[in-house]
GROMACS .gro file of C-alpha atoms in nm:
model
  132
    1UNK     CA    1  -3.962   1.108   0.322
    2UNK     CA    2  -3.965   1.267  -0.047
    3UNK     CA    3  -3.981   1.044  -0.326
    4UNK     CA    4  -3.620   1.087  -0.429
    5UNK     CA    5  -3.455   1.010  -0.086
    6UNK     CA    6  -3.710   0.685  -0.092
    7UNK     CA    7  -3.556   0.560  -0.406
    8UNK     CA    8  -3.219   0.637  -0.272
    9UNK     CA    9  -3.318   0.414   0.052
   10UNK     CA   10  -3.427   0.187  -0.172
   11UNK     CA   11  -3.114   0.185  -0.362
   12UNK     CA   12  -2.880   0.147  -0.080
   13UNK     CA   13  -3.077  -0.123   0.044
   14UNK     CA   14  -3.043  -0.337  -0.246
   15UNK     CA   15  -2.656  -0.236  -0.261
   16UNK     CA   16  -2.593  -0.351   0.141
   17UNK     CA   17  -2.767  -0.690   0.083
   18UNK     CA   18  -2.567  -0.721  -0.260
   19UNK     CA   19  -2.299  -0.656  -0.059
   20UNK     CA   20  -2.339  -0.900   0.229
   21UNK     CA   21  -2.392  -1.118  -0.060
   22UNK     CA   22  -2.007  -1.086  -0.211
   23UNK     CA   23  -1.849  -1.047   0.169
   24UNK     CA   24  -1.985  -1.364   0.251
   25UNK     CA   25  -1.837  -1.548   0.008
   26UNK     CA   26  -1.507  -1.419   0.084
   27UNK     CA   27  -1.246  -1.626   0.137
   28UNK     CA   28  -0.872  -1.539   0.279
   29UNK     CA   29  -0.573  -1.734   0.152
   30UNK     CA   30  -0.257  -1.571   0.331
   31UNK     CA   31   0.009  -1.820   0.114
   32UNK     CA   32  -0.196  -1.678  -0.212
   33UNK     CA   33  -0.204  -1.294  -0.076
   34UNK     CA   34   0.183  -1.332   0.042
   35UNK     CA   35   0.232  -1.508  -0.365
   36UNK     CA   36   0.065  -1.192  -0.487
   37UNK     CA   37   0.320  -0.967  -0.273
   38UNK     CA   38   0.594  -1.119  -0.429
   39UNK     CA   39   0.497  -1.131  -0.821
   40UNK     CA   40   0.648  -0.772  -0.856
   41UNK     CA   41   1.006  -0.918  -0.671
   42UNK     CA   42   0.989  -0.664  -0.403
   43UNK     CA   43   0.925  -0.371  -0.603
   44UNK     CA   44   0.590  -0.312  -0.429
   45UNK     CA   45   0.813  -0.201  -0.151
   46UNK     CA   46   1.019   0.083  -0.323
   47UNK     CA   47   0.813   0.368  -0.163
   48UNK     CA   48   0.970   0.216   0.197
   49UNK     CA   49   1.315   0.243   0.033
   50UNK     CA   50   1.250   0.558  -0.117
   51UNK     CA   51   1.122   0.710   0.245
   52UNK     CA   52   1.393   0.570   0.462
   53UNK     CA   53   1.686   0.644   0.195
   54UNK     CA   54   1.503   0.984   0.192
   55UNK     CA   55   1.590   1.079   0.522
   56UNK     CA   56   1.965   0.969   0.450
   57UNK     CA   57   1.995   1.180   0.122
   58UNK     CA   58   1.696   1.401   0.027
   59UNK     CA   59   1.364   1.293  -0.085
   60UNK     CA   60   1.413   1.343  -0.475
   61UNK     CA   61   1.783   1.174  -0.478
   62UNK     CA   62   1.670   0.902  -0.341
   63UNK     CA   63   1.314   0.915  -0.556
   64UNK     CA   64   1.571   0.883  -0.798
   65UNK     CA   65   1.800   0.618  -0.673
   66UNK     CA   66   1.499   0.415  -0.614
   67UNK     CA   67   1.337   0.476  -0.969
   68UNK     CA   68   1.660   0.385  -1.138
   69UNK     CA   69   1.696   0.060  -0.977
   70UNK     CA   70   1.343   0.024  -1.032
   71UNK     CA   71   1.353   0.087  -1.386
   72UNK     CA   72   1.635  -0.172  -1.450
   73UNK     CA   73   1.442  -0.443  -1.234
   74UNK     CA   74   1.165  -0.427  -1.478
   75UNK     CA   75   1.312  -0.362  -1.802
   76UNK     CA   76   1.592  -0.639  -1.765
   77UNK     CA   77   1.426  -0.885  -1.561
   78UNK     CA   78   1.683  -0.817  -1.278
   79UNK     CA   79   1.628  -0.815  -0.887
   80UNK     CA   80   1.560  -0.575  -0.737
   81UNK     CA   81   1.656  -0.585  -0.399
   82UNK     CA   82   2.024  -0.708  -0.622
   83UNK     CA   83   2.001  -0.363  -0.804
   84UNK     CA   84   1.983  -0.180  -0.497
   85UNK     CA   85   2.253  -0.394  -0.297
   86UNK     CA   86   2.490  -0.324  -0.602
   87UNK     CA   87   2.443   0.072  -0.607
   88UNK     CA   88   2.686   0.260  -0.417
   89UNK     CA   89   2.418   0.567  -0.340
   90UNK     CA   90   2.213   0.277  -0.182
   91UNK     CA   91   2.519   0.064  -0.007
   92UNK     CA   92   2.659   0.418   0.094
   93UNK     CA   93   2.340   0.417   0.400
   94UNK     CA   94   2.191   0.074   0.417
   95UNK     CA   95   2.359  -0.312   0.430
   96UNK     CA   96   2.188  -0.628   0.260
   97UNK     CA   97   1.984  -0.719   0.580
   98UNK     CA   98   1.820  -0.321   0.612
   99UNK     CA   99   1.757  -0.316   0.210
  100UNK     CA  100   1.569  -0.716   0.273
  101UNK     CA  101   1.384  -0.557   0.569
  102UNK     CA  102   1.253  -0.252   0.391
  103UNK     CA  103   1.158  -0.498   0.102
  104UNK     CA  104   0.951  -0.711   0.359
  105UNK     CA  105   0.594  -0.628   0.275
  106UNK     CA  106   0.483  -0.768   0.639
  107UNK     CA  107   0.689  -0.459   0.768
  108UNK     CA  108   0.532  -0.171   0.601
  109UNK     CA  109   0.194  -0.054   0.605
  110UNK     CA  110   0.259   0.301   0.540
  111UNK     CA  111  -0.023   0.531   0.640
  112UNK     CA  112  -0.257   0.277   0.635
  113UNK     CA  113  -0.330   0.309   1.009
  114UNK     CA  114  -0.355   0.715   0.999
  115UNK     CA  115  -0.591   0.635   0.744
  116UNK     CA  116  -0.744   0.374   0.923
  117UNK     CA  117  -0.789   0.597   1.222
  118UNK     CA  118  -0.918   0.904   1.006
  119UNK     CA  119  -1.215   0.662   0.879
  120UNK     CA  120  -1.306   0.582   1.209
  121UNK     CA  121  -1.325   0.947   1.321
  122UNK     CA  122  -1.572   1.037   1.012
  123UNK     CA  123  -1.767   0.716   1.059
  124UNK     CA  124  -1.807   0.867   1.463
  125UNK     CA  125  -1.826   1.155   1.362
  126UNK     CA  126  -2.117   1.055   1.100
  127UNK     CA  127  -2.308   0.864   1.360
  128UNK     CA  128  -2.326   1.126   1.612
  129UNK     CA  129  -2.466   1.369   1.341
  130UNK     CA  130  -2.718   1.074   1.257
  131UNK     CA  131  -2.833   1.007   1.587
  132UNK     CA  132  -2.907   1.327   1.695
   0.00000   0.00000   0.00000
């Protein structure tokens, strides 16, 4: 081993056992996590509204749509999920209950698991390389 990739063993060394370190003292707290969720009043969730209005009325109306309501949530201190109940482009394709579903961060993960699976497949694909 050169010189260089010793240091970098080194390196990585220290950063894993820093790490270890910080993951042990991590603590979950699902009623704080779902508080966090809601600080934004459901606008976290406009990318599922935007998606499944999307396939009702084009991507970029309902980007729109969604960034309008949005927009007005933030800026007046209004609802969100009362903006978009109250807009006929939104009302024209979804009721109260499917706009409070698509708002329900539970129900949404987006691409995390295609992500999720695409990490795996490197980190496989990683340690065959490594153990050859």
């Amino acid at each position: 081993m050169e010189a260089a990739e010793a240091r970098a063993a080194i390196a990585l060394g220290d950063a894993l056992a820093r790490l270890v370190e910080v993951l042990q003292g991590l603590r979950l707290d699902p009623a704080r996590m779902r508080r966090n969720l809601d600080l934004g009043g459901g606008l976290i969730m406009a990318e599922a509204v935007m998606l499944n209005l999307g396939a009702k009325i084009g991507r970029q109306h309902a980007h729109d749509v969604v960034y309008d309501a949005a927009q007005a949530a933030f800026v007046e201190g209004r609802a969100f999920a009362e903006l978009l109940a109250a807009d006929p482009r939104v009302t024209a394709h979804l009721d109260r209950d499917a706009i409070a579903g698509l708002l329900d961060p539970t129900a949404y993960t987006g691409l995390c698991a295609e992500m999720a699976r695409d990490a795996a497949a490197r980190a496989r694909a990683v340690t065959r390389e490594i153990g050859r």
